[in-house]
């Protein structure tokens, strides 16, 4: 696998210390520069560089063992980097112990004290820091109002729902007003419906506070719905950084394309290269791609098509390009959409999902039908690696 290189330092950004008050929202705030962490000669984090802007929610997304949690623990100060640089608001924090870093971390388990009330859980860290009682009370009341739990202040954690416990943990993390908030699988303990509802609540709360946030997750939908930018990690490397739509629609490599959502991949050869289009021949069809790519005739390429960009019907399109014939071998009605699995002549199984716009569609393809699947010239992504 070839790994992309990402510079931690945008043009014009220096590594000299600056006051956190000089940094405005949207400007570089956390700079991770050539960070490495080895365990017994194995690089769990391998030369990672990335710049995170003030006020953004940045997601580290990857499967188990990719290095994302190790990277988060180094930011928190729980792991010491083998080499590299960590700059927060211009200050090198790599040698600072966790308690001296202006950083708070919210764990997946929430780590609430079961014997303390919601109010006392939020106040715990403030009291440990020696904050005066009146200031503690004011800060806790503000946090309760922020997370909409004022009426639950006297309850114990076991008397709360999972979503409410998550908000208490968030309030406690924000009460000390950290410059950087770290979220480790923040919604992993919640069921699907509650997780989806809580995602937007969490984003809105973080936006109100304006805190910079780095979150770790293996849940693609969670990262896509919450983060302003996402870094895809694999084997200790960052493969691609971008906004959710960029990662999904224009993946840099086959790994990212496969990892984010579902995609059908055709292996083919470039047979025509014109200024306004290219034609790639695969075993199943000709792929007419309406945007130029850099390549040479005979070059091996992969063509990716997302299932939701594919139309399924009984008639072949006027242009035979970007169209395949297959038999429906699996069908799943999902309510708002239907998923089809088509067996093509090559043996490949194509996945397509179509919106159910009609309540009673008597012409919808059924199990065992032979159908045509087609897509537009701008629906494909062409990959060279």
mmCIF file of C-alpha atoms in Angstrom:
data_model
loop_
_atom_site.group_PDB
_atom_site.id
_atom_site.type_symbol
_atom_site.label_atom_id
_atom_site.label_comp_id
_atom_site.label_asym_id
_atom_site.label_seq_id
_atom_site.Cartn_x
_atom_site.Cartn_y
_atom_site.Cartn_z
ATOM 1 C CA UNK A 1 0.000 0.000 0.000
ATOM 2 C CA UNK A 2 1.233 3.494 -0.830
ATOM 3 C CA UNK A 3 0.711 6.082 1.870
ATOM 4 C CA UNK A 4 -0.061 9.731 1.164
ATOM 5 C CA UNK A 5 2.069 12.399 2.814
ATOM 6 C CA UNK A 6 0.334 15.200 4.679
ATOM 7 C CA UNK A 7 2.147 18.316 5.780
ATOM 8 C CA UNK A 8 1.401 19.530 9.269
ATOM 9 C CA UNK A 9 2.352 23.085 8.400
ATOM 10 C CA UNK A 10 0.243 25.056 5.922
ATOM 11 C CA UNK A 11 2.008 27.712 3.908
ATOM 12 C CA UNK A 12 3.015 30.634 6.094
ATOM 13 C CA UNK A 13 2.598 28.862 9.441
ATOM 14 C CA UNK A 14 5.657 29.036 11.693
ATOM 15 C CA UNK A 15 6.544 26.841 14.650
ATOM 16 C CA UNK A 16 7.242 29.795 16.950
ATOM 17 C CA UNK A 17 5.193 30.008 20.167
ATOM 18 C CA UNK A 18 2.155 32.294 20.130
ATOM 19 C CA UNK A 19 -0.456 33.195 22.676
ATOM 20 C CA UNK A 20 -3.697 31.221 22.492
ATOM 21 C CA UNK A 21 -5.472 34.583 22.480
ATOM 22 C CA UNK A 22 -3.871 35.385 19.123
ATOM 23 C CA UNK A 23 -5.521 32.416 17.423
ATOM 24 C CA UNK A 24 -8.941 32.952 15.894
ATOM 25 C CA UNK A 25 -11.486 30.303 14.943
ATOM 26 C CA UNK A 26 -10.437 28.515 11.770
ATOM 27 C CA UNK A 27 -6.717 29.182 12.266
ATOM 28 C CA UNK A 28 -4.154 26.416 12.997
ATOM 29 C CA UNK A 29 -4.400 25.525 16.687
ATOM 30 C CA UNK A 30 -3.081 21.982 17.158
ATOM 31 C CA UNK A 31 -0.088 20.968 15.061
ATOM 32 C CA UNK A 32 1.050 17.340 15.055
ATOM 33 C CA UNK A 33 4.400 17.124 13.309
ATOM 34 C CA UNK A 34 6.078 13.829 12.275
ATOM 35 C CA UNK A 35 4.752 12.002 15.341
ATOM 36 C CA UNK A 36 5.980 8.442 15.925
ATOM 37 C CA UNK A 37 5.140 5.927 18.653
ATOM 38 C CA UNK A 38 6.871 2.553 18.784
ATOM 39 C CA UNK A 39 5.954 -0.462 20.900
ATOM 40 C CA UNK A 40 8.645 -3.136 20.827
ATOM 41 C CA UNK A 41 9.938 -1.996 17.457
ATOM 42 C CA UNK A 42 6.451 -1.799 15.923
ATOM 43 C CA UNK A 43 5.329 1.690 14.906
ATOM 44 C CA UNK A 44 1.756 2.044 16.138
ATOM 45 C CA UNK A 45 1.808 5.658 14.916
ATOM 46 C CA UNK A 46 4.128 6.182 11.977
ATOM 47 C CA UNK A 47 5.264 9.701 11.078
ATOM 48 C CA UNK A 48 1.845 11.337 11.401
ATOM 49 C CA UNK A 49 1.510 15.037 10.590
ATOM 50 C CA UNK A 50 -1.710 17.029 10.663
ATOM 51 C CA UNK A 51 -2.909 20.532 11.490
ATOM 52 C CA UNK A 52 -6.212 21.000 13.326
ATOM 53 C CA UNK A 53 -7.873 24.408 13.306
ATOM 54 C CA UNK A 54 -9.290 26.202 16.297
ATOM 55 C CA UNK A 55 -12.953 25.417 16.916
ATOM 56 C CA UNK A 56 -13.233 22.444 14.575
ATOM 57 C CA UNK A 57 -14.333 18.892 15.325
ATOM 58 C CA UNK A 58 -11.670 16.630 13.840
ATOM 59 C CA UNK A 59 -12.244 12.870 13.610
ATOM 60 C CA UNK A 60 -9.633 10.122 13.556
ATOM 61 C CA UNK A 61 -11.377 7.254 11.781
ATOM 62 C CA UNK A 62 -10.096 3.739 11.307
ATOM 63 C CA UNK A 63 -10.464 0.094 12.249
ATOM 64 C CA UNK A 64 -9.142 -1.424 15.471
ATOM 65 C CA UNK A 65 -5.359 -1.324 15.722
ATOM 66 C CA UNK A 66 -4.868 1.462 13.169
ATOM 67 C CA UNK A 67 -3.198 3.784 15.714
ATOM 68 C CA UNK A 68 -5.988 6.286 16.304
ATOM 69 C CA UNK A 69 -6.366 5.633 20.043
ATOM 70 C CA UNK A 70 -2.597 5.693 20.552
ATOM 71 C CA UNK A 71 -2.497 9.078 18.835
ATOM 72 C CA UNK A 72 -5.274 10.361 21.089
ATOM 73 C CA UNK A 73 -3.464 9.107 24.198
ATOM 74 C CA UNK A 74 -0.311 10.945 23.131
ATOM 75 C CA UNK A 75 -2.321 14.157 22.828
ATOM 76 C CA UNK A 76 -3.668 13.594 26.341
ATOM 77 C CA UNK A 77 -0.190 12.854 27.711
ATOM 78 C CA UNK A 78 -0.953 9.232 28.625
ATOM 79 C CA UNK A 79 1.646 7.960 26.134
ATOM 80 C CA UNK A 80 5.062 9.474 25.410
ATOM 81 C CA UNK A 81 5.894 9.823 21.694
ATOM 82 C CA UNK A 82 9.028 8.125 20.411
ATOM 83 C CA UNK A 83 9.697 11.207 18.298
ATOM 84 C CA UNK A 84 7.914 14.167 16.775
ATOM 85 C CA UNK A 85 6.346 17.424 17.863
ATOM 86 C CA UNK A 86 3.033 18.463 19.431
ATOM 87 C CA UNK A 87 2.148 22.152 19.375
ATOM 88 C CA UNK A 88 -0.979 23.478 21.062
ATOM 89 C CA UNK A 89 -1.605 27.193 20.511
ATOM 90 C CA UNK A 90 2.048 27.484 19.539
ATOM 91 C CA UNK A 91 3.365 25.821 22.707
ATOM 92 C CA UNK A 92 5.286 22.537 22.542
ATOM 93 C CA UNK A 93 3.410 20.272 24.974
ATOM 94 C CA UNK A 94 5.168 17.005 24.220
ATOM 95 C CA UNK A 95 7.011 16.944 27.564
ATOM 96 C CA UNK A 96 4.140 18.285 29.674
ATOM 97 C CA UNK A 97 2.467 15.767 32.029
ATOM 98 C CA UNK A 98 -1.282 15.241 31.550
ATOM 99 C CA UNK A 99 -2.280 17.395 34.525
ATOM 100 C CA UNK A 100 -0.420 20.402 33.105
ATOM 101 C CA UNK A 101 -1.974 20.205 29.652
ATOM 102 C CA UNK A 102 -5.043 22.387 28.948
ATOM 103 C CA UNK A 103 -6.737 19.248 27.631
ATOM 104 C CA UNK A 104 -9.643 17.119 28.853
ATOM 105 C CA UNK A 105 -10.590 13.659 27.652
ATOM 106 C CA UNK A 106 -14.019 12.030 27.674
ATOM 107 C CA UNK A 107 -13.870 8.241 27.665
ATOM 108 C CA UNK A 108 -16.289 5.815 26.047
ATOM 109 C CA UNK A 109 -17.354 4.501 29.473
ATOM 110 C CA UNK A 110 -18.007 8.114 30.643
ATOM 111 C CA UNK A 111 -16.244 7.219 33.965
ATOM 112 C CA UNK A 112 -18.903 8.893 36.108
ATOM 113 C CA UNK A 113 -18.674 8.459 39.884
ATOM 114 C CA UNK A 114 -21.669 6.246 40.759
ATOM 115 C CA UNK A 115 -21.943 7.532 44.349
ATOM 116 C CA UNK A 116 -22.029 11.209 43.331
ATOM 117 C CA UNK A 117 -24.950 13.208 41.980
ATOM 118 C CA UNK A 118 -24.915 14.774 38.530
ATOM 119 C CA UNK A 119 -24.099 18.134 40.162
ATOM 120 C CA UNK A 120 -21.172 16.704 42.145
ATOM 121 C CA UNK A 121 -19.816 14.769 39.169
ATOM 122 C CA UNK A 122 -19.565 17.997 37.173
ATOM 123 C CA UNK A 123 -18.092 19.877 40.152
ATOM 124 C CA UNK A 124 -15.483 17.220 40.978
ATOM 125 C CA UNK A 125 -12.594 18.516 38.863
ATOM 126 C CA UNK A 126 -13.282 22.144 39.765
ATOM 127 C CA UNK A 127 -13.113 21.340 43.476
ATOM 128 C CA UNK A 128 -9.881 19.395 42.976
ATOM 129 C CA UNK A 129 -8.401 22.517 41.392
ATOM 130 C CA UNK A 130 -9.337 24.575 44.452
ATOM 131 C CA UNK A 131 -11.884 26.805 42.749
ATOM 132 C CA UNK A 132 -13.930 28.924 45.220
ATOM 133 C CA UNK A 133 -17.351 27.484 46.082
ATOM 134 C CA UNK A 134 -19.350 30.304 44.527
ATOM 135 C CA UNK A 135 -17.446 29.965 41.242
ATOM 136 C CA UNK A 136 -17.899 26.191 41.291
ATOM 137 C CA UNK A 137 -21.645 26.620 41.745
ATOM 138 C CA UNK A 138 -21.884 29.145 38.920
ATOM 139 C CA UNK A 139 -19.829 26.984 36.546
ATOM 140 C CA UNK A 140 -21.797 23.819 37.327
ATOM 141 C CA UNK A 141 -25.135 25.580 36.842
ATOM 142 C CA UNK A 142 -23.908 26.923 33.497
ATOM 143 C CA UNK A 143 -22.857 23.429 32.412
ATOM 144 C CA UNK A 144 -26.172 21.909 33.482
ATOM 145 C CA UNK A 145 -28.006 24.533 31.473
ATOM 146 C CA UNK A 146 -25.757 23.927 28.469
ATOM 147 C CA UNK A 147 -26.475 20.192 28.381
ATOM 148 C CA UNK A 148 -30.128 20.668 29.410
ATOM 149 C CA UNK A 149 -29.901 18.634 32.615
ATOM 150 C CA UNK A 150 -30.756 21.265 35.231
ATOM 151 C CA UNK A 151 -33.732 19.223 36.449
ATOM 152 C CA UNK A 152 -31.522 16.148 36.873
ATOM 153 C CA UNK A 153 -28.827 17.756 39.053
ATOM 154 C CA UNK A 154 -29.584 15.646 42.146
ATOM 155 C CA UNK A 155 -29.854 12.306 40.367
ATOM 156 C CA UNK A 156 -27.186 9.597 40.460
ATOM 157 C CA UNK A 157 -25.739 8.215 37.199
ATOM 158 C CA UNK A 158 -27.709 4.950 37.458
ATOM 159 C CA UNK A 159 -30.935 6.991 37.402
ATOM 160 C CA UNK A 160 -30.097 8.457 33.978
ATOM 161 C CA UNK A 161 -30.447 7.154 30.436
ATOM 162 C CA UNK A 162 -27.350 6.441 28.361
ATOM 163 C CA UNK A 163 -27.719 9.714 26.473
ATOM 164 C CA UNK A 164 -28.080 11.680 29.708
ATOM 165 C CA UNK A 165 -24.978 10.029 31.174
ATOM 166 C CA UNK A 166 -23.106 11.010 28.034
ATOM 167 C CA UNK A 167 -24.135 14.640 28.497
ATOM 168 C CA UNK A 168 -23.042 14.617 32.147
ATOM 169 C CA UNK A 169 -19.627 13.306 31.092
ATOM 170 C CA UNK A 170 -19.434 16.025 28.450
ATOM 171 C CA UNK A 171 -20.414 18.724 30.955
ATOM 172 C CA UNK A 172 -17.726 17.520 33.361
ATOM 173 C CA UNK A 173 -15.139 17.556 30.559
ATOM 174 C CA UNK A 174 -16.101 21.096 29.519
ATOM 175 C CA UNK A 175 -16.451 22.515 33.043
ATOM 176 C CA UNK A 176 -12.709 23.162 33.355
ATOM 177 C CA UNK A 177 -12.795 25.028 30.037
ATOM 178 C CA UNK A 178 -10.099 23.037 28.252
ATOM 179 C CA UNK A 179 -8.442 24.425 25.148
ATOM 180 C CA UNK A 180 -8.703 20.970 23.567
ATOM 181 C CA UNK A 181 -11.333 18.273 24.136
ATOM 182 C CA UNK A 182 -10.558 14.651 23.301
ATOM 183 C CA UNK A 183 -13.427 12.212 22.703
ATOM 184 C CA UNK A 184 -12.704 8.473 22.716
ATOM 185 C CA UNK A 185 -15.582 6.655 20.960
ATOM 186 C CA UNK A 186 -17.970 9.184 22.557
ATOM 187 C CA UNK A 187 -21.215 7.487 21.516
ATOM 188 C CA UNK A 188 -20.077 3.880 21.323
ATOM 189 C CA UNK A 189 -22.059 2.808 24.393
ATOM 190 C CA UNK A 190 -25.402 4.021 22.998
ATOM 191 C CA UNK A 191 -27.872 2.103 20.841
ATOM 192 C CA UNK A 192 -28.277 3.121 17.197
ATOM 193 C CA UNK A 193 -31.319 5.400 17.513
ATOM 194 C CA UNK A 194 -30.045 7.155 20.614
ATOM 195 C CA UNK A 195 -26.601 7.501 19.057
ATOM 196 C CA UNK A 196 -28.024 9.205 15.968
ATOM 197 C CA UNK A 197 -30.070 11.632 18.060
ATOM 198 C CA UNK A 198 -27.162 12.392 20.383
ATOM 199 C CA UNK A 199 -24.731 13.124 17.543
ATOM 200 C CA UNK A 200 -26.409 16.402 16.643
ATOM 201 C CA UNK A 201 -26.884 17.336 20.297
ATOM 202 C CA UNK A 202 -23.162 16.887 20.884
ATOM 203 C CA UNK A 203 -22.210 18.912 17.807
ATOM 204 C CA UNK A 204 -24.515 21.762 18.854
ATOM 205 C CA UNK A 205 -23.080 21.844 22.386
ATOM 206 C CA UNK A 206 -19.494 21.891 21.125
ATOM 207 C CA UNK A 207 -20.382 24.666 18.668
ATOM 208 C CA UNK A 208 -21.864 26.783 21.470
ATOM 209 C CA UNK A 209 -18.730 26.386 23.581
ATOM 210 C CA UNK A 210 -16.366 26.831 20.628
ATOM 211 C CA UNK A 211 -13.866 24.280 21.933
ATOM 212 C CA UNK A 212 -11.491 22.506 19.558
ATOM 213 C CA UNK A 213 -12.239 18.788 19.543
ATOM 214 C CA UNK A 214 -10.443 15.648 18.380
ATOM 215 C CA UNK A 215 -12.567 12.504 18.383
ATOM 216 C CA UNK A 216 -11.645 8.878 17.788
ATOM 217 C CA UNK A 217 -14.199 6.527 16.268
ATOM 218 C CA UNK A 218 -14.512 3.416 14.137
ATOM 219 C CA UNK A 219 -18.095 4.377 13.217
ATOM 220 C CA UNK A 220 -18.138 5.922 9.739
ATOM 221 C CA UNK A 221 -21.593 7.480 10.099
ATOM 222 C CA UNK A 222 -20.606 9.046 13.413
ATOM 223 C CA UNK A 223 -17.513 10.635 11.879
ATOM 224 C CA UNK A 224 -19.388 11.795 8.776
ATOM 225 C CA UNK A 225 -22.224 13.410 10.741
ATOM 226 C CA UNK A 226 -20.155 15.055 13.479
ATOM 227 C CA UNK A 227 -16.750 16.036 12.123
ATOM 228 C CA UNK A 228 -15.815 19.055 10.041
ATOM 229 C CA UNK A 229 -12.835 17.049 8.755
ATOM 230 C CA UNK A 230 -11.837 13.396 8.920
ATOM 231 C CA UNK A 231 -8.467 11.643 8.874
ATOM 232 C CA UNK A 232 -8.557 8.021 7.676
ATOM 233 C CA UNK A 233 -5.923 5.931 9.463
ATOM 234 C CA UNK A 234 -4.475 2.510 8.646
ATOM 235 C CA UNK A 235 -1.397 0.755 10.027
ATOM 236 C CA UNK A 236 -0.269 3.869 11.878
ATOM 237 C CA UNK A 237 -0.463 6.133 8.822
ATOM 238 C CA UNK A 238 -2.920 8.815 7.756
ATOM 239 C CA UNK A 239 -4.132 7.896 4.275
ATOM 240 C CA UNK A 240 -6.367 10.896 3.583
ATOM 241 C CA UNK A 241 -7.643 14.035 5.281
ATOM 242 C CA UNK A 242 -10.699 15.911 4.075
ATOM 243 C CA UNK A 243 -14.240 17.045 4.663
ATOM 244 C CA UNK A 244 -16.782 14.205 4.882
ATOM 245 C CA UNK A 245 -18.045 14.764 1.320
ATOM 246 C CA UNK A 246 -14.471 14.854 -0.028
ATOM 247 C CA UNK A 247 -13.566 11.588 1.678
ATOM 248 C CA UNK A 248 -16.723 9.888 0.401
ATOM 249 C CA UNK A 249 -16.907 11.239 -3.151
ATOM 250 C CA UNK A 250 -13.197 11.542 -4.008
ATOM 251 C CA UNK A 251 -11.223 8.912 -2.082
ATOM 252 C CA UNK A 252 -7.480 8.982 -2.706
ATOM 253 C CA UNK A 253 -7.014 5.235 -2.773
ATOM 254 C CA UNK A 254 -8.869 1.948 -2.876
ATOM 255 C CA UNK A 255 -8.547 1.397 0.869
ATOM 256 C CA UNK A 256 -10.342 4.662 1.661
ATOM 257 C CA UNK A 257 -12.988 3.984 -1.006
ATOM 258 C CA UNK A 258 -13.680 0.539 0.482
ATOM 259 C CA UNK A 259 -13.554 1.724 4.096
ATOM 260 C CA UNK A 260 -16.039 4.591 3.770
ATOM 261 C CA UNK A 261 -19.493 3.317 2.893
ATOM 262 C CA UNK A 262 -20.152 0.728 0.176
ATOM 263 C CA UNK A 263 -18.619 0.803 -3.277
ATOM 264 C CA UNK A 264 -18.520 -1.437 -6.352
ATOM 265 C CA UNK A 265 -15.000 -1.753 -7.780
ATOM 266 C CA UNK A 266 -14.298 -2.663 -11.419
ATOM 267 C CA UNK A 267 -10.726 -3.457 -12.457
ATOM 268 C CA UNK A 268 -10.072 -2.225 -15.982
ATOM 269 C CA UNK A 269 -7.711 -0.803 -18.576
ATOM 270 C CA UNK A 270 -7.591 2.685 -20.068
ATOM 271 C CA UNK A 271 -8.414 2.342 -23.786
ATOM 272 C CA UNK A 272 -9.303 5.933 -24.744
ATOM 273 C CA UNK A 273 -8.015 9.234 -23.380
ATOM 274 C CA UNK A 274 -9.593 12.449 -24.662
ATOM 275 C CA UNK A 275 -9.520 15.984 -23.153
ATOM 276 C CA UNK A 276 -13.128 15.771 -21.941
ATOM 277 C CA UNK A 277 -13.425 12.065 -21.128
ATOM 278 C CA UNK A 278 -11.714 8.723 -20.788
ATOM 279 C CA UNK A 279 -12.959 5.221 -21.542
ATOM 280 C CA UNK A 280 -11.950 2.339 -19.306
ATOM 281 C CA UNK A 281 -12.695 -1.243 -20.302
ATOM 282 C CA UNK A 282 -13.493 -3.776 -17.599
ATOM 283 C CA UNK A 283 -14.661 -7.360 -17.887
ATOM 284 C CA UNK A 284 -18.299 -6.299 -17.511
ATOM 285 C CA UNK A 285 -18.619 -3.076 -19.533
ATOM 286 C CA UNK A 286 -17.088 0.097 -20.928
ATOM 287 C CA UNK A 287 -16.837 2.927 -18.411
ATOM 288 C CA UNK A 288 -17.244 6.369 -19.959
ATOM 289 C CA UNK A 289 -15.858 8.818 -17.404
ATOM 290 C CA UNK A 290 -16.807 12.408 -18.080
ATOM 291 C CA UNK A 291 -13.772 13.960 -16.427
ATOM 292 C CA UNK A 292 -10.189 13.636 -17.556
ATOM 293 C CA UNK A 293 -7.550 11.778 -15.569
ATOM 294 C CA UNK A 294 -3.807 11.607 -15.918
ATOM 295 C CA UNK A 295 -2.921 8.287 -17.504
ATOM 296 C CA UNK A 296 -1.641 6.416 -20.523
ATOM 297 C CA UNK A 297 -3.333 3.952 -22.860
ATOM 298 C CA UNK A 298 -3.109 0.443 -21.453
ATOM 299 C CA UNK A 299 -2.813 1.669 -17.872
ATOM 300 C CA UNK A 300 -4.480 -0.521 -15.233
ATOM 301 C CA UNK A 301 -7.128 1.387 -13.272
ATOM 302 C CA UNK A 302 -9.960 0.744 -10.852
ATOM 303 C CA UNK A 303 -13.403 2.278 -11.327
ATOM 304 C CA UNK A 304 -15.573 2.756 -8.251
ATOM 305 C CA UNK A 305 -19.348 3.317 -8.228
ATOM 306 C CA UNK A 306 -21.369 3.845 -5.046
ATOM 307 C CA UNK A 307 -24.592 1.750 -4.828
ATOM 308 C CA UNK A 308 -26.883 4.779 -4.442
ATOM 309 C CA UNK A 309 -25.623 6.226 -7.748
ATOM 310 C CA UNK A 310 -26.859 3.184 -9.694
ATOM 311 C CA UNK A 311 -30.270 2.896 -11.368
ATOM 312 C CA UNK A 312 -31.902 -0.526 -11.777
ATOM 313 C CA UNK A 313 -34.474 -1.254 -14.489
ATOM 314 C CA UNK A 314 -35.664 -3.654 -17.145
ATOM 315 C CA UNK A 315 -34.484 -1.586 -20.132
ATOM 316 C CA UNK A 316 -30.918 -1.126 -21.324
ATOM 317 C CA UNK A 317 -29.773 2.481 -21.613
ATOM 318 C CA UNK A 318 -29.383 4.034 -25.063
ATOM 319 C CA UNK A 319 -25.621 4.160 -24.547
ATOM 320 C CA UNK A 320 -24.231 0.757 -23.634
ATOM 321 C CA UNK A 321 -21.394 2.355 -21.652
ATOM 322 C CA UNK A 322 -21.797 2.504 -17.872
ATOM 323 C CA UNK A 323 -24.417 -0.240 -18.049
ATOM 324 C CA UNK A 324 -24.296 -3.888 -16.981
ATOM 325 C CA UNK A 325 -26.723 -6.780 -17.141
ATOM 326 C CA UNK A 326 -27.292 -9.045 -14.179
ATOM 327 C CA UNK A 327 -29.641 -11.288 -12.247
ATOM 328 C CA UNK A 328 -31.011 -10.245 -8.868
ATOM 329 C CA UNK A 329 -29.734 -12.825 -6.381
ATOM 330 C CA UNK A 330 -30.470 -10.886 -3.199
ATOM 331 C CA UNK A 331 -32.966 -8.170 -2.363
ATOM 332 C CA UNK A 332 -33.542 -6.280 0.873
ATOM 333 C CA UNK A 333 -36.399 -3.839 1.386
ATOM 334 C CA UNK A 334 -35.125 -1.260 3.905
ATOM 335 C CA UNK A 335 -38.144 1.057 3.988
ATOM 336 C CA UNK A 336 -36.831 4.241 2.414
ATOM 337 C CA UNK A 337 -34.696 2.318 -0.085
ATOM 338 C CA UNK A 338 -34.213 -1.154 -1.562
ATOM 339 C CA UNK A 339 -30.851 -2.902 -1.848
ATOM 340 C CA UNK A 340 -30.222 -5.169 -4.850
ATOM 341 C CA UNK A 341 -27.380 -7.641 -5.334
ATOM 342 C CA UNK A 342 -26.883 -8.425 -9.026
ATOM 343 C CA UNK A 343 -24.851 -11.367 -10.322
ATOM 344 C CA UNK A 344 -23.038 -10.152 -13.464
ATOM 345 C CA UNK A 345 -21.806 -12.347 -16.322
ATOM 346 C CA UNK A 346 -18.231 -12.084 -15.025
ATOM 347 C CA UNK A 347 -19.314 -13.501 -11.675
ATOM 348 C CA UNK A 348 -18.978 -10.154 -9.926
ATOM 349 C CA UNK A 349 -21.791 -9.217 -7.547
ATOM 350 C CA UNK A 350 -22.914 -5.608 -7.981
ATOM 351 C CA UNK A 351 -24.659 -3.789 -5.144
ATOM 352 C CA UNK A 352 -27.253 -1.107 -5.952
ATOM 353 C CA UNK A 353 -29.611 0.827 -3.700
ATOM 354 C CA UNK A 354 -32.611 2.697 -5.062
ATOM 355 C CA UNK A 355 -34.979 5.065 -3.266
ATOM 356 C CA UNK A 356 -38.547 3.847 -2.720
ATOM 357 C CA UNK A 357 -40.358 6.968 -3.905
ATOM 358 C CA UNK A 358 -43.704 5.194 -4.453
ATOM 359 C CA UNK A 359 -45.730 3.475 -1.733
ATOM 360 C CA UNK A 360 -47.011 0.734 -4.014
ATOM 361 C CA UNK A 361 -44.595 0.192 -6.893
ATOM 362 C CA UNK A 362 -45.819 -2.863 -8.786
ATOM 363 C CA UNK A 363 -43.005 -2.507 -11.337
ATOM 364 C CA UNK A 364 -40.182 -2.756 -8.802
ATOM 365 C CA UNK A 365 -37.668 -5.492 -9.820
ATOM 366 C CA UNK A 366 -37.977 -8.702 -7.822
ATOM 367 C CA UNK A 367 -35.823 -11.599 -6.754
ATOM 368 C CA UNK A 368 -34.604 -13.614 -9.753
ATOM 369 C CA UNK A 369 -35.335 -10.909 -12.353
ATOM 370 C CA UNK A 370 -32.765 -10.131 -15.037
ATOM 371 C CA UNK A 371 -32.216 -6.378 -15.049
ATOM 372 C CA UNK A 372 -29.883 -3.635 -16.219
ATOM 373 C CA UNK A 373 -27.897 -1.447 -13.840
ATOM 374 C CA UNK A 374 -26.610 1.888 -15.113
ATOM 375 C CA UNK A 375 -24.984 5.057 -13.844
ATOM 376 C CA UNK A 376 -23.967 8.479 -15.140
ATOM 377 C CA UNK A 377 -20.529 9.445 -16.414
ATOM 378 C CA UNK A 378 -19.819 11.625 -13.387
ATOM 379 C CA UNK A 379 -20.903 9.018 -10.816
ATOM 380 C CA UNK A 380 -17.592 7.135 -10.900
ATOM 381 C CA UNK A 381 -14.290 7.603 -9.133
ATOM 382 C CA UNK A 382 -11.148 6.378 -10.911
ATOM 383 C CA UNK A 383 -8.308 5.101 -8.736
ATOM 384 C CA UNK A 384 -4.734 4.248 -9.581
ATOM 385 C CA UNK A 385 -3.821 2.674 -6.235
#
